[in-house]
Short mmCIF file of C-alpha atoms in Angstrom, two decimals:
data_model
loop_
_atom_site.label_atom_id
_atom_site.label_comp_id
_atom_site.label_asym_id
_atom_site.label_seq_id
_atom_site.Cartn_x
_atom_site.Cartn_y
_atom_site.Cartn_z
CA UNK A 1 28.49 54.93 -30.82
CA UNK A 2 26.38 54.38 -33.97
CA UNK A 3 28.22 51.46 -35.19
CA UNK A 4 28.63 49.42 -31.05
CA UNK A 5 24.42 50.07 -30.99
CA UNK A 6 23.74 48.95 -34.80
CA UNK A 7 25.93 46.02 -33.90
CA UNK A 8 24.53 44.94 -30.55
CA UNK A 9 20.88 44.94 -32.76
CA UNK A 10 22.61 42.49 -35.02
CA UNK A 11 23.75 40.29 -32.53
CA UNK A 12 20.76 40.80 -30.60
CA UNK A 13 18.50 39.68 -33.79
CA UNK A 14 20.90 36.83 -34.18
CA UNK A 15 20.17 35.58 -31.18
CA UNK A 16 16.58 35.66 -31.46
CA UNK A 17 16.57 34.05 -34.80
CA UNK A 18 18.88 31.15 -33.74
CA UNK A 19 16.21 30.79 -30.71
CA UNK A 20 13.19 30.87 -33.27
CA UNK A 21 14.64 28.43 -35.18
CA UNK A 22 15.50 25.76 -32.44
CA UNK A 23 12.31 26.00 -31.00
CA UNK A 24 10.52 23.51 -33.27
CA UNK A 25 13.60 21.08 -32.22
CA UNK A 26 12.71 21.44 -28.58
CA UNK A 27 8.66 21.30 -29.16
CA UNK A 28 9.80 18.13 -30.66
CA UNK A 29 11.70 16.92 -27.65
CA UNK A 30 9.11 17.91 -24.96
CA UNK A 31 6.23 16.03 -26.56
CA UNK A 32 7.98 13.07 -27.20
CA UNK A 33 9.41 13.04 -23.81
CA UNK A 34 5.89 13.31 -22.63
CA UNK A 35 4.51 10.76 -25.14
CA UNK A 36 7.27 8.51 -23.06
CA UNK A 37 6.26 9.55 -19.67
CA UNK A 38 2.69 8.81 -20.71
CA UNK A 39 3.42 5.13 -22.40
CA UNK A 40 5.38 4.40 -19.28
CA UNK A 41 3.01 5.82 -16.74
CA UNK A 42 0.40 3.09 -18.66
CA UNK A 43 2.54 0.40 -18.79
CA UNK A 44 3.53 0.91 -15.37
CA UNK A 45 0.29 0.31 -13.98
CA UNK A 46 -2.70 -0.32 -17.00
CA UNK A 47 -5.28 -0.13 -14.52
CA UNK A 48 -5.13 3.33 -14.73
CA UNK A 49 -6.09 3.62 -18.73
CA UNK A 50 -8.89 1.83 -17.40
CA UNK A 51 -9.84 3.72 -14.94
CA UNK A 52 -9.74 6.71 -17.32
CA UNK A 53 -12.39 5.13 -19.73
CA UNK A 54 -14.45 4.30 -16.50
CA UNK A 55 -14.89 7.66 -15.52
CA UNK A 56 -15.33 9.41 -19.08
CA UNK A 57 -18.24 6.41 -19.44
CA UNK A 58 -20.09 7.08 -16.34
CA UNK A 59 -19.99 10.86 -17.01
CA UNK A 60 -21.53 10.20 -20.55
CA UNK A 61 -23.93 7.91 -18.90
CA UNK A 62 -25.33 10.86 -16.36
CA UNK A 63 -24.91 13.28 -19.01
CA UNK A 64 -28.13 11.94 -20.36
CA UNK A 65 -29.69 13.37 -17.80
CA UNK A 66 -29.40 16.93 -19.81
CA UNK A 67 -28.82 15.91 -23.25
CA UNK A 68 -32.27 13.62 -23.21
CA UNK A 69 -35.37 16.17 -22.89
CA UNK A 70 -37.44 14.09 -21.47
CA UNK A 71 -35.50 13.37 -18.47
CA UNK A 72 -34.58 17.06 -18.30
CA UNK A 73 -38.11 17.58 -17.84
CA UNK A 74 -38.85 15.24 -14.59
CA UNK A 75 -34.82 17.14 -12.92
CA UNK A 76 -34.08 19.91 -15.05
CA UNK A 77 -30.83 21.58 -13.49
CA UNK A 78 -30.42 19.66 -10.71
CA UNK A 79 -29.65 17.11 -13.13
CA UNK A 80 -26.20 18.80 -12.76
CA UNK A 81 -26.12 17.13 -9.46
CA UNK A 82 -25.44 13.80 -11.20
CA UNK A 83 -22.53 15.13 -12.87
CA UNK A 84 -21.06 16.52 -9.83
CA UNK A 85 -21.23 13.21 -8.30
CA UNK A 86 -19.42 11.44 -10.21
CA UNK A 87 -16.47 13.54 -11.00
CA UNK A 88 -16.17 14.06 -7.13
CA UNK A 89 -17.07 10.24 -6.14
CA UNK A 90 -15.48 8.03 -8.86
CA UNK A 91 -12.00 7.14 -7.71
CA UNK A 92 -9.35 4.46 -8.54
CA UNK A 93 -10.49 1.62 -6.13
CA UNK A 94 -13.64 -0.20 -5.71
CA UNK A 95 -13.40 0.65 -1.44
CA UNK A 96 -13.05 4.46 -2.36
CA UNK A 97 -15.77 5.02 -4.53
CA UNK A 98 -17.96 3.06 -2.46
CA UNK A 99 -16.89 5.28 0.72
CA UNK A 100 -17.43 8.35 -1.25
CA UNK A 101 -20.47 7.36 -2.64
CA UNK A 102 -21.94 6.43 0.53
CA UNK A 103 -20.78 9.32 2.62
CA UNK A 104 -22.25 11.69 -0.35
CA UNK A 105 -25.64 9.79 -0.32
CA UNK A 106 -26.01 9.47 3.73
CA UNK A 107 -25.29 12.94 4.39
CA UNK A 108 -27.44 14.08 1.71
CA UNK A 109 -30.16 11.94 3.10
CA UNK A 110 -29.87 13.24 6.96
CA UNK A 111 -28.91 17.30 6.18
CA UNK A 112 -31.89 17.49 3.81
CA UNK A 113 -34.05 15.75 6.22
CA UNK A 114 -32.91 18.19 9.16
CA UNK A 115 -32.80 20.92 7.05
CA UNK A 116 -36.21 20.89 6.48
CA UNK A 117 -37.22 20.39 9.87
CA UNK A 118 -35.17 23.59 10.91
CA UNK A 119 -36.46 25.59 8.35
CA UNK A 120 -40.42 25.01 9.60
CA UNK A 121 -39.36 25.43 12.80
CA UNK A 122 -37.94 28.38 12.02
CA UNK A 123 -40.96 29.66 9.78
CA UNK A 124 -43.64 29.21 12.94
CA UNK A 125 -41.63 32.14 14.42
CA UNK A 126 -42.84 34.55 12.56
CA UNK A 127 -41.39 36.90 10.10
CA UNK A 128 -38.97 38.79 12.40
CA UNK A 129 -37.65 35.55 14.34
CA UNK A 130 -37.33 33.09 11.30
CA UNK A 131 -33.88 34.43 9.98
CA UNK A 132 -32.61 34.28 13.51
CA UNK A 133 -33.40 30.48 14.45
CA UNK A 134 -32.30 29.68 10.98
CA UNK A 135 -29.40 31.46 11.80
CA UNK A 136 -28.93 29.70 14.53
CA UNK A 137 -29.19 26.06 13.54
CA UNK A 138 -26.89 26.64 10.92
CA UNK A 139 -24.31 27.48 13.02
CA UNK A 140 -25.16 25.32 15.49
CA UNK A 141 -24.65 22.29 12.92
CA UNK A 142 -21.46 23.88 11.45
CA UNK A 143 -19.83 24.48 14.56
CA UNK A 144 -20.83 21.31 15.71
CA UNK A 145 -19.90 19.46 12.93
CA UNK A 146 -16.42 20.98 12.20
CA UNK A 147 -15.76 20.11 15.48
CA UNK A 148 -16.80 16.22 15.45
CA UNK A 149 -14.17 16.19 12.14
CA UNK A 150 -11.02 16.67 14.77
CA UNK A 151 -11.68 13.27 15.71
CA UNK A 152 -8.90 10.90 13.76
CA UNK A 153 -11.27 8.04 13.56
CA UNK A 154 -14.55 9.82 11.97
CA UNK A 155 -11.31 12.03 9.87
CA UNK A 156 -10.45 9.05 8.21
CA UNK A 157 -13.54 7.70 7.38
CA UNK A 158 -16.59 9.92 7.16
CA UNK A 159 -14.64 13.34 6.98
CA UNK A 160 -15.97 13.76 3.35
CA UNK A 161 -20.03 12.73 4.36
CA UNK A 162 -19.58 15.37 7.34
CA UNK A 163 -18.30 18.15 4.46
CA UNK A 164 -21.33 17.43 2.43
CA UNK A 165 -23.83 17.83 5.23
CA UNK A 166 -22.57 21.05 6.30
CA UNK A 167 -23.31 22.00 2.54
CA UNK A 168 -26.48 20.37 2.41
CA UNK A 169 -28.07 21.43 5.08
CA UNK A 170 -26.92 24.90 4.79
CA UNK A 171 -28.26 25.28 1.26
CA UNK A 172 -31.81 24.04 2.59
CA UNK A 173 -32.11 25.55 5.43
CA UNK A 174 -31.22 28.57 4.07
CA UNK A 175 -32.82 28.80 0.92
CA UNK A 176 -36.17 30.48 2.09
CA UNK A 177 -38.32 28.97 -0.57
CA UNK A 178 -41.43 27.78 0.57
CA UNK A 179 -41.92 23.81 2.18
CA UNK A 180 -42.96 22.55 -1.08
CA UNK A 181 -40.56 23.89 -3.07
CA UNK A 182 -38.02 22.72 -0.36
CA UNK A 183 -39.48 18.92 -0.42
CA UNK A 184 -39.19 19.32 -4.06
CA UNK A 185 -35.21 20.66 -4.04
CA UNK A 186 -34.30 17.78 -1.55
CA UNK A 187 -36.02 15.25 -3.53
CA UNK A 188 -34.21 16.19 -6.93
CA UNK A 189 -31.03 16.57 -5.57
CA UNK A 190 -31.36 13.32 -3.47
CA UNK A 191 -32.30 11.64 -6.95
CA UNK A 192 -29.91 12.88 -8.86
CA UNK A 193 -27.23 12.68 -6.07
CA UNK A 194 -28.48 8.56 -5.41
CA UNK A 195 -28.28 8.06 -9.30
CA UNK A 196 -24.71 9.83 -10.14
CA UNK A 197 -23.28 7.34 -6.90
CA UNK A 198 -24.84 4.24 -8.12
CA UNK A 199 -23.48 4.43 -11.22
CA UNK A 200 -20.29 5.21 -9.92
CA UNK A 201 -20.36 2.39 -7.93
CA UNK A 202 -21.76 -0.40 -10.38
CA UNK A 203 -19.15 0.74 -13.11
CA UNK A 204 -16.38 0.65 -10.53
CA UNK A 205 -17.46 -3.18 -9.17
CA UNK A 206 -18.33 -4.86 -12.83
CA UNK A 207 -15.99 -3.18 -15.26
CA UNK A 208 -12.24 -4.07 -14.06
CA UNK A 209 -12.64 -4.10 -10.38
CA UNK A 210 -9.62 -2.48 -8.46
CA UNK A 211 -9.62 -3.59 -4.90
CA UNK A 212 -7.96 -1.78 -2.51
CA UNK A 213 -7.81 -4.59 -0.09
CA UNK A 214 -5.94 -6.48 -2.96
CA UNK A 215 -3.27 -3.52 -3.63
CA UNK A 216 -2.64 -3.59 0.64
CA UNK A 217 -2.16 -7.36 0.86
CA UNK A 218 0.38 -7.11 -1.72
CA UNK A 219 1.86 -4.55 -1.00
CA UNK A 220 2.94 -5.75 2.39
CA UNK A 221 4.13 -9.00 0.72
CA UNK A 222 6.12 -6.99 -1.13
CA UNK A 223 8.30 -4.74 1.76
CA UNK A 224 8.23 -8.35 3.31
CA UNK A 225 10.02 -9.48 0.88
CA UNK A 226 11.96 -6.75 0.15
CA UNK A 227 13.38 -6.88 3.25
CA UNK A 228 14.19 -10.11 2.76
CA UNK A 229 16.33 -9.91 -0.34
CA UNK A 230 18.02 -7.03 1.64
CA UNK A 231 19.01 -9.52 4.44
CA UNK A 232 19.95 -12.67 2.06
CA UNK A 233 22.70 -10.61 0.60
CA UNK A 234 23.84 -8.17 3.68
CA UNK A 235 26.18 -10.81 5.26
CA UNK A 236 28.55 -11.58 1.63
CA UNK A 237 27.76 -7.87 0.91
CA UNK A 238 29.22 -6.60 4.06
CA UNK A 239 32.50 -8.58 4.32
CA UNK A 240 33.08 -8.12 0.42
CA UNK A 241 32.60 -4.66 0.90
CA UNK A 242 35.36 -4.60 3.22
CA UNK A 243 37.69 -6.70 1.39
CA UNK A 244 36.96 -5.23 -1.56
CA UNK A 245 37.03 -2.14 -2.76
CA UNK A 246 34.57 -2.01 -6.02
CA UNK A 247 31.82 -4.59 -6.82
CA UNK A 248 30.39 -4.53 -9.89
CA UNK A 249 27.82 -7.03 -8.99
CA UNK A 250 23.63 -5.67 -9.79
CA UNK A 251 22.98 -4.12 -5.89
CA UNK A 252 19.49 -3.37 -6.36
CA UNK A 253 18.30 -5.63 -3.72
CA UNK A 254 20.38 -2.86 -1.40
CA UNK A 255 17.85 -0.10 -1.78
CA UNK A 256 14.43 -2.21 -2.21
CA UNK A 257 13.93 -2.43 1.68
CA UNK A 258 13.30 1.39 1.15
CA UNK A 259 9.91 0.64 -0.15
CA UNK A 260 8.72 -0.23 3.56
CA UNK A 261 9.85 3.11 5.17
CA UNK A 262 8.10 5.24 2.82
CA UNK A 263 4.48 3.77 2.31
CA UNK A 264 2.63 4.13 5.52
CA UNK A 265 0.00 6.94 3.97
CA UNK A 266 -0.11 4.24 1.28
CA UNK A 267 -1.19 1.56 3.48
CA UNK A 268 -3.46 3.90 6.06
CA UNK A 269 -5.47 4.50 2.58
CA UNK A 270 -5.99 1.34 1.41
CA UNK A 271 -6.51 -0.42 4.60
CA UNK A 272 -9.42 2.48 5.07
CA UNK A 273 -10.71 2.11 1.75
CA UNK A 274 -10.71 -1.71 1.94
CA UNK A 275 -13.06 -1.59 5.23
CA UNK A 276 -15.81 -0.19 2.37
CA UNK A 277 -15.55 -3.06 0.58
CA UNK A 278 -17.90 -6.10 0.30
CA UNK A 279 -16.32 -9.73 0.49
CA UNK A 280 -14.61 -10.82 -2.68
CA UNK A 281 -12.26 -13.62 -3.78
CA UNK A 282 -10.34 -14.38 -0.80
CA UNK A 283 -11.07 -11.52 1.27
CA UNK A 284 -14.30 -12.01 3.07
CA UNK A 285 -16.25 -9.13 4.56
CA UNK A 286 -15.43 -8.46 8.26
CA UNK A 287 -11.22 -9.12 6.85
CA UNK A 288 -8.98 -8.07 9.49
CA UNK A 289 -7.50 -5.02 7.95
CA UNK A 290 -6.30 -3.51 11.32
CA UNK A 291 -4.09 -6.74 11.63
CA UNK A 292 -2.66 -5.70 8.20
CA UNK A 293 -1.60 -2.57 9.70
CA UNK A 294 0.18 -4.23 12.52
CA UNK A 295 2.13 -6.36 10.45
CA UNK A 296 2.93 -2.94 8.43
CA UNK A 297 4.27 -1.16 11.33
CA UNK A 298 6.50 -4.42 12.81
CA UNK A 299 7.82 -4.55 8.63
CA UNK A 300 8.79 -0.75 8.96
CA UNK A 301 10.12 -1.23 12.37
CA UNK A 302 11.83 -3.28 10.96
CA UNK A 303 13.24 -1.75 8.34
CA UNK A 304 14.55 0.87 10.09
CA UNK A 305 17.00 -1.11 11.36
CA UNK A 306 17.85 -2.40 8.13
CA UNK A 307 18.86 0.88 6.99
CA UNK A 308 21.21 1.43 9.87
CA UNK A 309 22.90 -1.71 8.81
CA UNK A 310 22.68 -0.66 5.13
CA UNK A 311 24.79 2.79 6.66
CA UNK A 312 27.64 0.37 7.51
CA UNK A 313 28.22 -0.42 3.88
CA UNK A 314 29.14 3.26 3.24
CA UNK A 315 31.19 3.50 6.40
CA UNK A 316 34.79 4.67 6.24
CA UNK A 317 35.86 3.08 9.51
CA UNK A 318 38.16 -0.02 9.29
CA UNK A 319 37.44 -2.74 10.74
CA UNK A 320 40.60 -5.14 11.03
CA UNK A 321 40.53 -9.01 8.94
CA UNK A 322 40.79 -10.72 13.08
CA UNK A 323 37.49 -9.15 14.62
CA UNK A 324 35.84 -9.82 10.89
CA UNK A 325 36.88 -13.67 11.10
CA UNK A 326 35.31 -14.16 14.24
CA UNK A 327 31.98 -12.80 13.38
CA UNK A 328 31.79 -13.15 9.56
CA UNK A 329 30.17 -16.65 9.89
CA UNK A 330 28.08 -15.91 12.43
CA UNK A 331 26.64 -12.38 11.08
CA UNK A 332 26.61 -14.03 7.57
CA UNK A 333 24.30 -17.33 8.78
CA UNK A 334 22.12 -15.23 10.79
CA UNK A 335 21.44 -12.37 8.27
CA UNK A 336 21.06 -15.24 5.61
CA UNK A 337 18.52 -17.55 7.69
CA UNK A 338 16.43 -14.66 8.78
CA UNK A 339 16.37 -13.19 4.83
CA UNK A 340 14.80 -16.74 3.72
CA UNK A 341 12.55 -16.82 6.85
CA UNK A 342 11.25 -13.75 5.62
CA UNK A 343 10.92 -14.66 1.56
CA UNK A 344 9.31 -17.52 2.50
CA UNK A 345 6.71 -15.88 4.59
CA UNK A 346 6.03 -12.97 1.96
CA UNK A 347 5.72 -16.20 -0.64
CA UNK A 348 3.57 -17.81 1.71
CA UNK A 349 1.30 -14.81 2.98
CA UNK A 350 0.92 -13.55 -0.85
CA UNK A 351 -0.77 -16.66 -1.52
CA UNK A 352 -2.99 -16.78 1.84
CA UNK A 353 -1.62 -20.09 2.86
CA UNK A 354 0.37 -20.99 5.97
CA UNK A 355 3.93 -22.41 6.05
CA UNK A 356 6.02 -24.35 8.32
CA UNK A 357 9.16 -23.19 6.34
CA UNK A 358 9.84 -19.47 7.96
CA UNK A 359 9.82 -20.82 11.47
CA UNK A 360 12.42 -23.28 10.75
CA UNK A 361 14.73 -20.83 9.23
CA UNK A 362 14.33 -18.69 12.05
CA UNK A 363 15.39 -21.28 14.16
CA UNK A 364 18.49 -21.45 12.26
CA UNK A 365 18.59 -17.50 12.38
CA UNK A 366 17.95 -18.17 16.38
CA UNK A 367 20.65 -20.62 16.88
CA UNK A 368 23.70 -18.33 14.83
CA UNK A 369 22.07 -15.59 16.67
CA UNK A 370 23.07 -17.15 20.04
CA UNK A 371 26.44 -17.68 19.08
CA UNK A 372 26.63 -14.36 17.48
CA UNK A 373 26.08 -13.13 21.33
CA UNK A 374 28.44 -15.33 22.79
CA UNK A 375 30.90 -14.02 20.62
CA UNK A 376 30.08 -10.24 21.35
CA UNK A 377 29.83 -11.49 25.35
CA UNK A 378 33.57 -13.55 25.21
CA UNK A 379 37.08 -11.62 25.86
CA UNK A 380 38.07 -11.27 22.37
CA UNK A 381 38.18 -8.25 22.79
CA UNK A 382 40.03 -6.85 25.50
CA UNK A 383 43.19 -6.77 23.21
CA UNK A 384 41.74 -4.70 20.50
CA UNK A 385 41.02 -0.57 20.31
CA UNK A 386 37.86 -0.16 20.90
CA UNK A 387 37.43 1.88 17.47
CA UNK A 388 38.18 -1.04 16.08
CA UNK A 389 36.04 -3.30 17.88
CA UNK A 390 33.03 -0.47 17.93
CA UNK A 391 31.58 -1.07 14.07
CA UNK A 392 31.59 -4.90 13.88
CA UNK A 393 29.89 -4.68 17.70
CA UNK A 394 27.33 -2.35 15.77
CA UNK A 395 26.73 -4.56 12.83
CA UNK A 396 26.26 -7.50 15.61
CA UNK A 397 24.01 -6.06 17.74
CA UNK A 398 21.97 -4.62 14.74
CA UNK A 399 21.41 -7.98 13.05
CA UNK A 400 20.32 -9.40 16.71
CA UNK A 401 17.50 -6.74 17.00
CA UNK A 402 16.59 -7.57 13.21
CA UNK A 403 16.47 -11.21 14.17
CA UNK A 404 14.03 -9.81 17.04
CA UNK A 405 11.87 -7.81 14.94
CA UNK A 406 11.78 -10.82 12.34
CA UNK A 407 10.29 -13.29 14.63
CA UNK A 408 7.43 -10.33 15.78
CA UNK A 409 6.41 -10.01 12.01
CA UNK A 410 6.39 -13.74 11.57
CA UNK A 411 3.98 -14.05 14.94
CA UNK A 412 2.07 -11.26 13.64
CA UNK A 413 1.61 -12.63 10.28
CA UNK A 414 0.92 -16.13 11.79
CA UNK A 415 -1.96 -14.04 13.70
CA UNK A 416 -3.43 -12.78 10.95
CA UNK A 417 -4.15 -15.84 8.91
CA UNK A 418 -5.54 -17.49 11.71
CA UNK A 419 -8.20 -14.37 11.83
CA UNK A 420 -8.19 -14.57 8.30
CA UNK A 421 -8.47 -18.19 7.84
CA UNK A 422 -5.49 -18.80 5.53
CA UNK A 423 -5.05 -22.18 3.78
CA UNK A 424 -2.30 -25.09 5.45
CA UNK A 425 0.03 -26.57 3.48
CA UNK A 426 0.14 -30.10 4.23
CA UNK A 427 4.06 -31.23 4.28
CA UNK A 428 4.08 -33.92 1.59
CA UNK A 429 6.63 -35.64 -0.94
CA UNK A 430 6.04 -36.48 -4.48
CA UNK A 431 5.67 -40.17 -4.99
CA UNK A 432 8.41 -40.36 -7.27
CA UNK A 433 11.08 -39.13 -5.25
CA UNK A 434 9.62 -41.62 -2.46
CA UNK A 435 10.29 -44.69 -4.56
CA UNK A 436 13.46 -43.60 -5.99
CA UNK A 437 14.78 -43.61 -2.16
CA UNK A 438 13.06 -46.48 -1.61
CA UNK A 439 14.87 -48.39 -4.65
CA UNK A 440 18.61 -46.98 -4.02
CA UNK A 441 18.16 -48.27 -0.47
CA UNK A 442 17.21 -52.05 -1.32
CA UNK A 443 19.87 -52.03 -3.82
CA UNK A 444 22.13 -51.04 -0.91
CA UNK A 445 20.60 -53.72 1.46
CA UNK A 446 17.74 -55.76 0.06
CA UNK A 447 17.09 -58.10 2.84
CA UNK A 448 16.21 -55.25 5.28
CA UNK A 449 13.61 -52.49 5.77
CA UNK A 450 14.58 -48.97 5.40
CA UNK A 451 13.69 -45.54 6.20
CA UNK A 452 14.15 -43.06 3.50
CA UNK A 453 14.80 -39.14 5.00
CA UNK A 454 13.98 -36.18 2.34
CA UNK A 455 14.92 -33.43 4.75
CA UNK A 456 14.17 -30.03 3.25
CA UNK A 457 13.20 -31.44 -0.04
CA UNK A 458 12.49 -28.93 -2.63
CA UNK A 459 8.64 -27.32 -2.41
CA UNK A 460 6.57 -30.06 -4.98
CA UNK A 461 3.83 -28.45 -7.23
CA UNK A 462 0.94 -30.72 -7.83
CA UNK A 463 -1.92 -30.14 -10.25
CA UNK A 464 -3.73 -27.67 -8.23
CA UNK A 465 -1.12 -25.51 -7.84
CA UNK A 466 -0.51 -25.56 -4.59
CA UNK A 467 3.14 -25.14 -3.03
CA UNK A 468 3.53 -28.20 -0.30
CA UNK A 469 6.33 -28.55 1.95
CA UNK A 470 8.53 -31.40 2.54
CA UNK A 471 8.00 -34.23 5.56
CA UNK A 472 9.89 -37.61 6.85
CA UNK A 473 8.60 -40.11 4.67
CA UNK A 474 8.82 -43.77 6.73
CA UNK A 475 8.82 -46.77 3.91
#
């Protein structure tokens, strides 16, 4: 018994020893893997080192408030106030921190100004009925406030100024001091408050500005074309997938239309946030932002149906090589000309301008989408199972309601920049491309005029930049 105890101390010790001495191994590991989640989390997005130095400026800037004694004089603690602001107010865009800072300063403002009216109300009631009206004005307010936050639209944007009246006016109102102490506590902390927002604010706007109207309008580019790419490679996907077993070909594009279904809270925010915001670069003030949501809710609609045809790459039913040879050029055309269509119009709404070029692949999409139908409407079928027949009928009908949800997003989009007074692309040629038609034609026939056709010629950068179209050039 002696000898199984002193051993189970040994191995016990052992144990402990070979875990003391690996643990400055793993200490190792763990910071370094979090000096790499850090370095990426930066690199990712650098904005956000940025906004780190913002805030740890503006909270040394209000700090002076208490370090300086003469300024501690004139506020004294309710310089704290100004600190409070701005760790509570400051956030990433330019459209939150102006909402926050607003709603802070407003409802400061009006429950201060309230709450001193209800406390000398209450104090020419005499000693006995003062606690009650106060009483009763404070819950009045409270109830009535908590109540008026149920609503979604004051929620979403004033839900934080409606917080900070309840506080507000409870801490005057309540307080008990006498009215000139009270005109002195609301003026201090409506100082202090007004002076912790504006700096907020001012830092946020001159010292890299990040717009939350700018983060929406690309991101809905982005699950634009996202969806896109998924569609431009569906129709070869599909078929090879069939045929073939494996590919080893890069599938990324697969899973990007993902992006779409899962960023509706992202877009809500920003399209809230970006309402705050004064007019800058191209967005003016008065932007439609609830047209960006639109076209954000037709994209996801959208994409739902995209991932029910991305479920028909996984499926395990067989489909035989007839019904795909009817339909594989149809399905692949359609799912091809309606991916472009939508490429081009991300391309084109990114950069604010309009563009001729996504309605005329979606009257190619249009056209294979009508013979698509035909095909699913003929009696090709009656001599087939109808397991058989049942998956490439799924994959058909699918693409036909993407090609319908396409041309909605395209409309929508087309709606928008005429709200938002987007930029036309002119369809034009370069000149050298005209005359090298022109001179291959007189070689051909010199004693006659000719008219030179660049259909769908490549998109021609001049010096400003711009993308221009193609057009029928008549020589």
């Amino acid at each position: 018994m002696m000898e199984s105890a002193s051993h189970e101390k040994v191995g016990l010790l052992a144990s402990w020893w070979v875990r003391l001495t690996a643990m400055p191994n793993m200490i190792a590991c763990k910071v370094s893997e979090m000096a790499k989640n850090t370095k990426k989390l930066g690199q990712d997005d650098p904005r956000r080192v940025f906004h780190s130095l913002k805030v740890g400026f503006a909270l040394t800037l209000v700090s002076l408030f208490y370090y300086y004694q003469p300024l501690y004089d004139n506020f004294g603690v309710s310089a704290m106030w100004a600190v409070m602001t701005v760790v509570v107010v400051f956030e990433f865009s330019v459209g939150a921190t102006l909402g926050k800072g607003l709603n802070r300063a407003l409802a400061t403002l009006l429950a201060g100004a309230l709450g001193i009216g209800a406390h000398h109300l209450a104090s020419l009631s005499g000693q006995i009925g003062e606690p009650i009206v106060i009483g009763f004005f404070v819950f009045l307010q409270a109830a009535t406030s908590t109540f008026i936050r149920f609503f979604p639209q004051i929620k979403a944007r004033y839900d934080y100024g409606l917080l900070i009246f309840i506080l507000t006016f409870s801490l005057i109102s309540v307080s008990g001091l006498r009215d000139d102490e009270i005109l002195e506590l609301a003026h201090k902390r409506l100082a202090t408050i007004f002076i912790g927002g504006s700096a907020c604010v001012i830092i946020s706007i001159v010292v890299c500005p990040v717009w939350a109207g700018e983060d929406l309008h690309n991101l809905i580019a982005a699950n634009i074309e996202n969806l896109g790419s998924f569609l431009e490679g569906f129709g070869d996907e599909y078929f090879k997938t069939l045929e073939d077993a494996e590919s080893k070909d890069d599938k990324s594009f697969l899973q990007a239309y993902k992006s779409a279904l899962n960023s509706k809270s992202s877009e809500e925010s920003l399209a809230n946030f970006a309402r705050w915001e004064p007019g800058q670069g191209r967005f003016h003030f008065c932007h439609p932002w609830k047209q960006y949501l639109k076209v954000a809710t037709l994209t996801r609609q959208c994409a739902y149906r995209i991932e029910a045809l991305h479920s028909r790459l996984t499926d395990d039913n067989k489909v035989s090589s007839e019904i795909l040879n009817i339909i594989q050029e149809s399905c692949t055309k359609l799912s091809l000309e309606t991916g472009k269509a939508l490429k081009e119009l991300a391309s084109a709404f990114k950069e604010m301008t309009k563009s001729p070029s996504p309605e005329t692949h979606m009257a190619k999409a249009k056209a294979a989408a009508k013979s698509l139908r035909s095909l699913l409407k003929s009696g090709l079928w009656e001599d087939t199972e109808l397991l058989e027949v049942m998956p490439a009928a799924t994959v058909g009908s699918l693409l036909l309601d993407v090609v319908n949800c396409s041309e909605k997003i395209i409309e929508s989009v087309n709606e928008l920049a005429f709200l938002a007074n987007f930029k036309t692309v002119e369809a034009t040629v370069s000149p050298e491309k005209s005359q090298l038609g022109k001179l291959d034609n007189k070689e051909k026939n010199p004693n006659m005029d000719v008219v030179v056709t660049i259909a769908e010629a490549p998109s021609v950068l001049p010096e400003n930049g711009e993308k221009v179209g193609s057009q029928q050039v008549e020589v």
